[in-house]
Amino acid sequence: MASTKRTRILMIYTGGTIGMMENPDTHALEPFPFENLLKNVPKISMLDFDVETFQFKKPLDSSSMNPTHWGEIAEIIRKNYDDYDGFVVLHGTDTMAYTASALSFMLENLTKPVVITGSQLPIGEVRTDGEENLITALQVAAARDRYGNHIVREVAILFENYLWRGNRSTKHSSTNFNAFTSNNYPPLAKIGLGISFNDYALWHPTKAEEQQTLKVHLGMDTNVLYLDLFPGIREDHVRHLLNTPGVKGIIMKTFGAGNGPTEPWFLKLIREAVDRGMVIVNITQCSNGSVHPRRYVTGYELLQAGVIPGHDLTPEAAITKMMYLFGKNLSIEEVKEQMECPIAGEMTCL
Ligand code: ASP
């Protein structure tokens, strides 16, 4: 049932370039308190809905974000979930795709918009992209369909001309205003003169899912690593990495459709690690496409060795999903099973 109450959006400021100012001594950009940001966007008061704000005690450059900060954002959303119609998270661009992916797993049964945005230029600069991104993110978070339902019911990234699914997105440019993309999933919306939503790409919870209450998972297990293959990778280095004390899971970035060397030492090390209980997930180094481990013998050997196909997962979604699953204290078999299947729209299994 559509509500007749005035829409309320909670804006959570975590830091990032959008709110930074130049340090007069070093000339480097540093995070700045929120008032500075709001002072530069008087247009917020012209919106036909209410915007309230919450700021991190110490705004961060997102390169310093870790799972504790993701948990802080998730907790703020949980505490305010019933009181607001949507959430906008202001965040640095560098690790935005990791935060978006992590939150998509941590916020189970989410049915309200969580729109993450930031900017390439500080909001105080004349040519800033921050003002437009901020205002559009607020409008996306407040958007309802003609029946009065939220249009966005998932974690998304809004940047310049597009709205992307959070766990499908990646930062692909350090200089362009269109800094984000999704290489394997269409945009949730295109931003031009208007905001044009792609209904077929948006997340639509089932009736049963709609009845569930928001469940926040704060446990993220960071005993995970990437193994990035390259021609010439050394046996002693791979052995060292696979035997890192405490590590439970590895995201292996492989060539093309999921291929790796078939040299006996390599396959032996992988097999031994899997036999010891290590979860190894295969994702491709290609920015577009999926792993197809049965296409070439090189991929098939990995499958035979017990490596799990990660389909078209982004590196950001793969590593945060693994942290989330291990954080739930699931058995190794359960982690493997769930790494192979979508749980929050993060992968397509062909
Ligand atoms: N280093 C900044 C950050 O990620 C970059 C940005 O916000 O664009 O916080």
mmCIF file of C-alpha atoms and ligand atoms in Angstrom:
data_model
loop_
_atom_site.group_PDB
_atom_site.id
_atom_site.type_symbol
_atom_site.label_atom_id
_atom_site.label_comp_id
_atom_site.label_asym_id
_atom_site.label_seq_id
_atom_site.Cartn_x
_atom_site.Cartn_y
_atom_site.Cartn_z
ATOM 1 C CA MET A 1 0.000 0.000 0.000
ATOM 2 C CA ALA A 2 1.407 3.397 -0.943
ATOM 3 C CA SER A 3 2.117 5.692 1.974
ATOM 4 C CA THR A 4 0.818 9.262 2.113
ATOM 5 C CA LYS A 5 3.619 10.354 4.436
ATOM 6 C CA ARG A 6 6.299 12.711 3.123
ATOM 7 C CA THR A 7 9.301 10.779 1.831
ATOM 8 C CA ARG A 8 12.367 10.766 4.090
ATOM 9 C CA ILE A 9 15.857 9.895 2.913
ATOM 10 C CA LEU A 10 18.820 9.335 5.197
ATOM 11 C CA MET A 11 22.134 10.437 3.745
ATOM 12 C CA ILE A 12 25.163 8.742 5.306
ATOM 13 C CA TYR A 13 28.453 10.530 4.726
ATOM 14 C CA THR A 14 31.485 8.258 5.063
ATOM 15 C CA GLY A 15 34.090 10.442 3.311
ATOM 16 C CA GLY A 16 35.696 10.388 -0.135
ATOM 17 C CA THR A 17 36.616 13.088 -2.620
ATOM 18 C CA ILE A 18 33.073 14.447 -2.683
ATOM 19 C CA GLY A 19 33.605 16.038 0.730
ATOM 20 C CA MET A 20 37.351 16.682 0.555
ATOM 21 C CA MET A 21 39.227 19.975 0.583
ATOM 22 C CA GLU A 22 42.777 20.856 -0.317
ATOM 23 C CA ASN A 23 45.203 21.020 2.597
ATOM 24 C CA PRO A 24 46.834 24.429 2.138
ATOM 25 C CA ASP A 25 50.237 23.120 3.291
ATOM 26 C CA THR A 26 50.518 19.847 1.379
ATOM 27 C CA HIS A 27 48.002 20.593 -1.438
ATOM 28 C CA ALA A 28 46.728 17.031 -1.003
ATOM 29 C CA LEU A 29 42.965 16.389 -0.766
ATOM 30 C CA GLU A 30 41.796 15.424 2.719
ATOM 31 C CA PRO A 31 38.364 14.412 4.075
ATOM 32 C CA PHE A 32 36.450 17.291 5.589
ATOM 33 C CA PRO A 33 33.430 17.526 7.917
ATOM 34 C CA PHE A 34 29.952 17.276 6.495
ATOM 35 C CA GLU A 35 28.868 20.896 6.945
ATOM 36 C CA ASN A 36 31.300 21.800 4.207
ATOM 37 C CA LEU A 37 29.532 19.452 1.846
ATOM 38 C CA LEU A 38 26.008 20.594 2.660
ATOM 39 C CA LYS A 39 26.988 24.258 2.410
ATOM 40 C CA ASN A 40 27.910 23.595 -1.207
ATOM 41 C CA VAL A 41 24.594 21.994 -2.175
ATOM 42 C CA PRO A 42 21.845 24.453 -1.258
ATOM 43 C CA LYS A 43 19.670 22.746 -3.903
ATOM 44 C CA ILE A 44 18.984 19.906 -1.451
ATOM 45 C CA SER A 45 16.433 22.157 0.234
ATOM 46 C CA MET A 46 14.556 22.444 -3.096
ATOM 47 C CA LEU A 47 13.774 18.710 -3.254
ATOM 48 C CA ASP A 48 10.181 17.690 -2.552
ATOM 49 C CA PHE A 49 11.209 15.229 0.147
ATOM 50 C CA ASP A 50 13.107 15.406 3.416
ATOM 51 C CA VAL A 51 16.813 14.638 3.610
ATOM 52 C CA GLU A 52 18.426 13.988 6.945
ATOM 53 C CA THR A 53 22.074 13.303 7.475
ATOM 54 C CA PHE A 54 24.423 11.121 9.458
ATOM 55 C CA GLN A 55 28.150 11.411 9.241
ATOM 56 C CA PHE A 56 31.004 9.120 10.173
ATOM 57 C CA LYS A 57 32.858 10.536 13.195
ATOM 58 C CA LYS A 58 36.007 10.603 11.127
ATOM 59 C CA PRO A 59 35.304 10.805 7.362
ATOM 60 C CA LEU A 60 37.592 8.474 5.460
ATOM 61 C CA ASP A 61 39.372 8.213 2.181
ATOM 62 C CA SER A 62 37.785 4.973 0.993
ATOM 63 C CA SER A 63 41.202 3.379 0.526
ATOM 64 C CA SER A 64 41.180 3.026 4.315
ATOM 65 C CA MET A 65 37.769 1.309 4.450
ATOM 66 C CA ASN A 66 37.554 -2.171 5.910
ATOM 67 C CA PRO A 67 34.753 -4.568 6.934
ATOM 68 C CA THR A 68 34.318 -2.730 10.261
ATOM 69 C CA HIS A 69 33.284 0.366 8.299
ATOM 70 C CA TRP A 70 30.926 -1.706 6.100
ATOM 71 C CA GLY A 71 29.406 -2.975 9.358
ATOM 72 C CA GLU A 72 29.029 0.601 10.593
ATOM 73 C CA ILE A 73 27.099 1.566 7.442
ATOM 74 C CA ALA A 74 24.955 -1.583 7.684
ATOM 75 C CA GLU A 75 24.168 -0.865 11.349
ATOM 76 C CA ILE A 76 23.129 2.727 10.612
ATOM 77 C CA ILE A 77 20.776 1.409 7.921
ATOM 78 C CA ARG A 78 19.397 -1.252 10.270
ATOM 79 C CA LYS A 79 18.726 1.226 13.081
ATOM 80 C CA ASN A 80 16.970 3.653 10.745
ATOM 81 C CA TYR A 81 15.342 1.179 8.372
ATOM 82 C CA ASP A 82 11.748 1.675 9.461
ATOM 83 C CA ASP A 83 12.007 5.453 9.735
ATOM 84 C CA TYR A 84 13.301 6.223 6.250
ATOM 85 C CA ASP A 85 12.192 5.449 2.709
ATOM 86 C CA GLY A 86 15.685 5.137 1.334
ATOM 87 C CA PHE A 87 19.377 5.618 2.010
ATOM 88 C CA VAL A 88 22.134 7.449 0.150
ATOM 89 C CA VAL A 89 25.693 6.607 1.098
ATOM 90 C CA LEU A 90 28.376 9.161 0.200
ATOM 91 C CA HIS A 91 31.603 7.273 -0.267
ATOM 92 C CA GLY A 92 35.017 7.526 -1.897
ATOM 93 C CA THR A 93 35.199 6.002 -5.341
ATOM 94 C CA ASP A 94 38.333 3.891 -4.838
ATOM 95 C CA THR A 95 36.682 1.073 -2.897
ATOM 96 C CA MET A 96 33.044 1.917 -3.588
ATOM 97 C CA ALA A 97 32.471 -1.283 -5.573
ATOM 98 C CA TYR A 98 33.765 -3.369 -2.632
ATOM 99 C CA THR A 99 31.457 -1.591 -0.174
ATOM 100 C CA ALA A 100 28.495 -1.925 -2.547
ATOM 101 C CA SER A 101 29.184 -5.647 -3.021
ATOM 102 C CA ALA A 102 29.687 -6.254 0.699
ATOM 103 C CA LEU A 103 26.490 -4.410 1.666
ATOM 104 C CA SER A 104 24.477 -6.367 -0.905
ATOM 105 C CA PHE A 105 25.351 -9.541 1.044
ATOM 106 C CA MET A 106 25.268 -8.050 4.538
ATOM 107 C CA LEU A 107 21.770 -6.547 4.120
ATOM 108 C CA GLU A 108 19.631 -9.651 3.678
ATOM 109 C CA ASN A 109 15.980 -9.087 2.657
ATOM 110 C CA LEU A 110 16.624 -5.478 1.685
ATOM 111 C CA THR A 111 13.547 -3.983 -0.005
ATOM 112 C CA LYS A 112 14.442 -0.283 0.175
ATOM 113 C CA PRO A 113 16.962 1.661 -1.930
ATOM 114 C CA VAL A 114 20.569 1.951 -0.777
ATOM 115 C CA VAL A 115 22.221 4.218 -3.339
ATOM 116 C CA ILE A 116 25.961 4.778 -3.068
ATOM 117 C CA THR A 117 27.593 7.746 -4.750
ATOM 118 C CA GLY A 118 30.608 10.033 -4.594
ATOM 119 C CA SER A 119 32.520 12.128 -7.069
ATOM 120 C CA GLN A 120 35.766 12.560 -8.933
ATOM 121 C CA LEU A 121 36.087 16.251 -8.018
ATOM 122 C CA PRO A 122 35.351 17.722 -4.571
ATOM 123 C CA ILE A 123 31.939 19.287 -4.273
ATOM 124 C CA GLY A 124 33.438 22.705 -3.591
ATOM 125 C CA GLU A 125 35.166 22.833 -6.992
ATOM 126 C CA VAL A 126 33.551 24.788 -9.808
ATOM 127 C CA ARG A 127 33.471 21.863 -12.285
ATOM 128 C CA THR A 128 32.458 19.296 -9.687
ATOM 129 C CA ASP A 129 30.494 16.192 -10.612
ATOM 130 C CA GLY A 130 29.580 15.846 -6.934
ATOM 131 C CA GLU A 131 26.501 18.047 -6.882
ATOM 132 C CA GLU A 132 24.830 16.262 -9.796
ATOM 133 C CA ASN A 133 25.679 12.811 -8.437
ATOM 134 C CA LEU A 134 24.401 13.702 -4.983
ATOM 135 C CA ILE A 135 21.110 15.205 -6.149
ATOM 136 C CA THR A 136 20.456 12.359 -8.604
ATOM 137 C CA ALA A 137 21.268 9.728 -5.973
ATOM 138 C CA LEU A 138 18.727 11.351 -3.645
ATOM 139 C CA GLN A 139 16.104 11.378 -6.397
ATOM 140 C CA VAL A 140 16.772 7.727 -7.235
ATOM 141 C CA ALA A 141 16.474 6.788 -3.560
ATOM 142 C CA ALA A 142 13.156 8.636 -3.334
ATOM 143 C CA ALA A 143 11.724 7.257 -6.602
ATOM 144 C CA ARG A 144 8.448 5.303 -6.469
ATOM 145 C CA ASP A 145 6.515 3.583 -9.226
ATOM 146 C CA ARG A 146 2.910 4.441 -10.062
ATOM 147 C CA TYR A 147 1.672 2.070 -7.363
ATOM 148 C CA GLY A 148 3.768 3.881 -4.775
ATOM 149 C CA ASN A 149 6.395 1.137 -4.445
ATOM 150 C CA HIS A 150 10.134 1.798 -4.262
ATOM 151 C CA ILE A 151 11.672 1.423 -7.702
ATOM 152 C CA VAL A 152 15.126 0.471 -6.405
ATOM 153 C CA ARG A 153 15.099 -2.313 -3.843
ATOM 154 C CA GLU A 154 18.752 -3.185 -3.700
ATOM 155 C CA VAL A 155 22.240 -1.747 -3.193
ATOM 156 C CA ALA A 156 23.195 0.329 -6.231
ATOM 157 C CA ILE A 157 25.922 2.721 -7.364
ATOM 158 C CA LEU A 158 24.886 5.990 -8.960
ATOM 159 C CA PHE A 159 27.612 7.707 -10.933
ATOM 160 C CA GLU A 160 27.243 10.354 -13.642
ATOM 161 C CA ASN A 161 25.034 8.795 -16.365
ATOM 162 C CA TYR A 162 24.222 5.417 -14.852
ATOM 163 C CA LEU A 163 22.814 3.496 -11.947
ATOM 164 C CA TRP A 164 24.536 0.122 -11.568
ATOM 165 C CA ARG A 165 23.792 -2.929 -9.449
ATOM 166 C CA GLY A 166 26.277 -2.610 -6.570
ATOM 167 C CA ASN A 167 27.638 -6.141 -6.678
ATOM 168 C CA ARG A 168 28.063 -6.016 -10.472
ATOM 169 C CA SER A 169 29.960 -2.762 -10.593
ATOM 170 C CA THR A 170 33.596 -1.859 -10.817
ATOM 171 C CA LYS A 171 35.604 1.378 -10.880
ATOM 172 C CA HIS A 172 37.017 1.470 -14.393
ATOM 173 C CA SER A 173 38.383 5.001 -14.629
ATOM 174 C CA SER A 174 40.391 7.138 -12.259
ATOM 175 C CA THR A 175 39.793 10.235 -14.368
ATOM 176 C CA ASN A 176 36.430 10.063 -16.199
ATOM 177 C CA PHE A 177 33.252 11.352 -14.633
ATOM 178 C CA ASN A 178 31.668 8.048 -15.698
ATOM 179 C CA ALA A 179 34.019 6.241 -13.337
ATOM 180 C CA PHE A 180 31.964 3.066 -12.867
ATOM 181 C CA THR A 181 30.721 0.348 -15.110
ATOM 182 C CA SER A 182 29.281 -3.090 -14.993
ATOM 183 C CA ASN A 183 30.853 -5.391 -17.550
ATOM 184 C CA ASN A 184 28.391 -8.234 -17.277
ATOM 185 C CA TYR A 185 25.109 -6.615 -16.319
ATOM 186 C CA PRO A 186 23.006 -3.830 -17.856
ATOM 187 C CA PRO A 187 22.531 -0.492 -16.095
ATOM 188 C CA LEU A 188 19.623 -0.310 -13.662
ATOM 189 C CA ALA A 189 18.925 3.180 -14.962
ATOM 190 C CA LYS A 190 20.257 5.695 -17.469
ATOM 191 C CA ILE A 191 20.581 9.269 -16.319
ATOM 192 C CA GLY A 192 20.092 11.963 -18.955
ATOM 193 C CA LEU A 193 17.459 14.643 -19.114
ATOM 194 C CA GLY A 194 15.367 12.238 -17.087
ATOM 195 C CA ILE A 195 16.020 9.106 -15.041
ATOM 196 C CA SER A 196 15.065 6.115 -17.141
ATOM 197 C CA PHE A 197 14.867 2.907 -15.082
ATOM 198 C CA ASN A 198 15.394 -0.514 -16.686
ATOM 199 C CA ASP A 199 12.671 -2.512 -15.067
ATOM 200 C CA TYR A 200 13.984 -5.846 -16.397
ATOM 201 C CA ALA A 201 17.391 -5.265 -14.775
ATOM 202 C CA LEU A 202 16.167 -4.084 -11.376
ATOM 203 C CA TRP A 203 15.867 -6.467 -8.440
ATOM 204 C CA HIS A 204 12.275 -7.526 -7.777
ATOM 205 C CA PRO A 205 11.826 -9.372 -4.491
ATOM 206 C CA THR A 206 9.171 -12.075 -4.462
ATOM 207 C CA LYS A 207 6.032 -11.617 -2.340
ATOM 208 C CA ALA A 208 7.514 -14.017 0.216
ATOM 209 C CA GLU A 209 10.809 -12.087 0.289
ATOM 210 C CA GLU A 210 8.879 -8.851 0.803
ATOM 211 C CA GLN A 211 7.383 -10.265 4.003
ATOM 212 C CA GLN A 212 10.805 -10.957 5.515
ATOM 213 C CA THR A 213 12.393 -8.419 7.820
ATOM 214 C CA LEU A 214 15.802 -6.920 7.166
ATOM 215 C CA LYS A 215 18.557 -9.094 8.553
ATOM 216 C CA VAL A 216 22.000 -7.570 8.954
ATOM 217 C CA HIS A 217 25.088 -9.800 8.911
ATOM 218 C CA LEU A 218 28.094 -8.118 10.437
ATOM 219 C CA GLY A 219 30.510 -11.042 10.552
ATOM 220 C CA MET A 220 32.934 -10.771 7.652
ATOM 221 C CA ASP A 221 35.854 -13.207 7.757
ATOM 222 C CA THR A 222 38.936 -11.643 6.176
ATOM 223 C CA ASN A 223 40.917 -14.879 5.961
ATOM 224 C CA VAL A 224 40.771 -14.658 2.170
ATOM 225 C CA LEU A 225 43.236 -13.771 -0.592
ATOM 226 C CA TYR A 226 43.475 -13.232 -4.347
ATOM 227 C CA LEU A 227 45.792 -15.368 -6.476
ATOM 228 C CA ASP A 228 46.360 -13.510 -9.746
ATOM 229 C CA LEU A 229 47.901 -15.802 -12.359
ATOM 230 C CA PHE A 230 50.441 -14.676 -14.961
ATOM 231 C CA PRO A 231 52.758 -16.520 -17.327
ATOM 232 C CA GLY A 232 55.919 -17.233 -15.374
ATOM 233 C CA ILE A 233 54.304 -17.344 -11.932
ATOM 234 C CA ARG A 234 56.683 -19.198 -9.636
ATOM 235 C CA GLU A 235 56.040 -22.473 -7.837
ATOM 236 C CA ASP A 236 57.575 -21.259 -4.556
ATOM 237 C CA HIS A 237 55.412 -18.126 -4.581
ATOM 238 C CA VAL A 238 52.187 -20.037 -5.283
ATOM 239 C CA ARG A 239 53.082 -22.590 -2.592
ATOM 240 C CA HIS A 240 53.748 -19.799 -0.126
ATOM 241 C CA LEU A 241 50.433 -18.082 -0.863
ATOM 242 C CA LEU A 242 48.376 -21.283 -0.721
ATOM 243 C CA ASN A 243 49.954 -22.112 2.628
ATOM 244 C CA THR A 244 49.433 -18.705 4.228
ATOM 245 C CA PRO A 245 48.497 -19.455 7.843
ATOM 246 C CA GLY A 246 44.820 -18.899 8.575
ATOM 247 C CA VAL A 247 43.677 -18.417 4.980
ATOM 248 C CA LYS A 248 40.418 -20.267 4.284
ATOM 249 C CA GLY A 249 39.580 -19.168 0.768
ATOM 250 C CA ILE A 250 41.219 -17.880 -2.389
ATOM 251 C CA ILE A 251 39.776 -16.047 -5.367
ATOM 252 C CA MET A 252 41.923 -17.184 -8.282
ATOM 253 C CA LYS A 253 41.992 -14.790 -11.230
ATOM 254 C CA THR A 254 42.583 -16.987 -14.257
ATOM 255 C CA PHE A 255 43.108 -16.458 -17.991
ATOM 256 C CA GLY A 256 40.238 -16.126 -20.467
ATOM 257 C CA ALA A 257 37.398 -18.565 -19.926
ATOM 258 C CA GLY A 258 38.882 -19.791 -16.632
ATOM 259 C CA ASN A 259 42.188 -21.316 -17.676
ATOM 260 C CA GLY A 260 45.401 -21.843 -15.770
ATOM 261 C CA PRO A 261 48.721 -23.596 -16.395
ATOM 262 C CA THR A 262 48.586 -27.389 -16.601
ATOM 263 C CA GLU A 263 52.103 -27.801 -15.274
ATOM 264 C CA PRO A 264 52.052 -30.671 -12.788
ATOM 265 C CA TRP A 265 53.488 -28.583 -9.898
ATOM 266 C CA PHE A 266 50.665 -26.054 -10.235
ATOM 267 C CA LEU A 267 47.825 -28.563 -10.327
ATOM 268 C CA LYS A 268 49.412 -30.510 -7.471
ATOM 269 C CA LEU A 269 49.560 -27.411 -5.254
ATOM 270 C CA ILE A 270 45.937 -26.551 -6.059
ATOM 271 C CA ARG A 271 44.770 -30.121 -5.379
ATOM 272 C CA GLU A 272 46.661 -30.246 -2.077
ATOM 273 C CA ALA A 273 45.144 -26.924 -0.976
ATOM 274 C CA VAL A 274 41.609 -28.100 -1.837
ATOM 275 C CA ASP A 275 42.239 -31.377 0.002
ATOM 276 C CA ARG A 276 43.319 -29.400 3.081
ATOM 277 C CA GLY A 277 39.901 -27.658 2.986
ATOM 278 C CA MET A 278 40.804 -24.450 1.158
ATOM 279 C CA VAL A 279 37.965 -23.009 -0.949
ATOM 280 C CA ILE A 280 39.362 -21.837 -4.300
ATOM 281 C CA VAL A 281 37.049 -19.940 -6.663
ATOM 282 C CA ASN A 282 37.867 -19.377 -10.314
ATOM 283 C CA ILE A 283 37.071 -15.971 -11.851
ATOM 284 C CA THR A 284 38.367 -14.565 -15.110
ATOM 285 C CA GLN A 285 40.905 -11.783 -15.514
ATOM 286 C CA CYS A 286 38.859 -10.572 -18.505
ATOM 287 C CA SER A 287 36.723 -7.598 -17.608
ATOM 288 C CA ASN A 288 33.806 -9.019 -19.592
ATOM 289 C CA GLY A 289 32.496 -12.590 -19.728
ATOM 290 C CA SER A 290 32.396 -15.616 -17.539
ATOM 291 C CA VAL A 291 34.511 -18.647 -16.714
ATOM 292 C CA HIS A 292 33.610 -21.767 -18.725
ATOM 293 C CA PRO A 293 35.813 -24.371 -17.083
ATOM 294 C CA ARG A 294 34.729 -27.159 -19.425
ATOM 295 C CA ARG A 295 35.734 -25.353 -22.618
ATOM 296 C CA TYR A 296 39.496 -26.042 -22.451
ATOM 297 C CA VAL A 297 41.451 -28.797 -20.809
ATOM 298 C CA THR A 298 43.339 -26.113 -18.858
ATOM 299 C CA GLY A 299 40.117 -25.008 -17.144
ATOM 300 C CA TYR A 300 38.802 -28.526 -16.850
ATOM 301 C CA GLU A 301 41.893 -29.606 -14.917
ATOM 302 C CA LEU A 302 41.148 -26.891 -12.347
ATOM 303 C CA LEU A 303 37.565 -28.075 -12.068
ATOM 304 C CA GLN A 304 38.810 -31.636 -11.568
ATOM 305 C CA ALA A 305 41.173 -30.381 -8.871
ATOM 306 C CA GLY A 306 38.160 -29.072 -6.932
ATOM 307 C CA VAL A 307 38.241 -25.399 -7.941
ATOM 308 C CA ILE A 308 34.778 -23.786 -7.871
ATOM 309 C CA PRO A 309 33.613 -21.850 -10.958
ATOM 310 C CA GLY A 310 32.804 -18.250 -10.036
ATOM 311 C CA HIS A 311 30.932 -17.655 -13.327
ATOM 312 C CA ASP A 312 30.911 -13.896 -14.089
ATOM 313 C CA LEU A 313 31.577 -12.595 -10.568
ATOM 314 C CA THR A 314 33.545 -9.367 -10.333
ATOM 315 C CA PRO A 315 36.679 -9.581 -8.179
ATOM 316 C CA GLU A 316 35.006 -7.203 -5.713
ATOM 317 C CA ALA A 317 31.860 -9.309 -5.416
ATOM 318 C CA ALA A 318 33.843 -12.566 -5.271
ATOM 319 C CA ILE A 319 36.085 -11.563 -2.360
ATOM 320 C CA THR A 320 33.333 -9.875 -0.310
ATOM 321 C CA LYS A 321 30.956 -12.794 -0.887
ATOM 322 C CA MET A 322 33.620 -15.162 0.383
ATOM 323 C CA MET A 323 34.203 -12.987 3.485
ATOM 324 C CA TYR A 324 30.446 -12.959 4.081
ATOM 325 C CA LEU A 325 29.984 -16.734 3.699
ATOM 326 C CA PHE A 326 32.938 -17.603 5.942
ATOM 327 C CA GLY A 327 31.675 -14.956 8.367
ATOM 328 C CA LYS A 328 28.439 -16.932 8.714
ATOM 329 C CA ASN A 329 30.415 -19.918 9.997
ATOM 330 C CA LEU A 330 29.114 -22.180 7.249
ATOM 331 C CA SER A 331 30.776 -25.495 6.547
ATOM 332 C CA ILE A 332 33.326 -25.663 3.735
ATOM 333 C CA GLU A 333 30.798 -27.543 1.587
ATOM 334 C CA GLU A 334 28.146 -24.864 2.184
ATOM 335 C CA VAL A 335 30.581 -22.082 1.316
ATOM 336 C CA LYS A 336 31.463 -23.894 -1.925
ATOM 337 C CA GLU A 337 27.821 -24.447 -2.812
ATOM 338 C CA GLN A 338 26.858 -20.827 -2.227
ATOM 339 C CA MET A 339 29.913 -19.404 -4.007
ATOM 340 C CA GLU A 340 28.605 -21.098 -7.151
ATOM 341 C CA CYS A 341 25.046 -19.760 -6.954
ATOM 342 C CA PRO A 342 23.672 -16.230 -6.949
ATOM 343 C CA ILE A 343 22.426 -15.018 -3.580
ATOM 344 C CA ALA A 344 21.971 -11.289 -4.269
ATOM 345 C CA GLY A 345 21.912 -11.001 -8.056
ATOM 346 C CA GLU A 346 25.714 -10.921 -8.191
ATOM 347 C CA MET A 347 26.265 -13.576 -10.886
ATOM 348 C CA THR A 348 24.713 -15.248 -13.896
ATOM 349 C CA CYS A 349 25.117 -19.010 -14.135
ATOM 350 C CA LEU A 350 25.036 -20.096 -17.757
HETATM 351 N N1 ASP B 1 40.726 8.390 -2.755
HETATM 352 C C1 ASP B 1 39.349 8.826 -2.848
HETATM 353 C C2 ASP B 1 38.495 7.841 -2.067
HETATM 354 O O1 ASP B 1 38.267 6.765 -2.523
HETATM 355 C C3 ASP B 1 38.932 8.892 -4.271
HETATM 356 C C4 ASP B 1 37.519 9.344 -4.526
HETATM 357 O O2 ASP B 1 36.698 9.504 -3.661
HETATM 358 O O3 ASP B 1 37.206 9.530 -5.717
HETATM 359 O O4 ASP B 1 38.077 8.162 -0.983
#
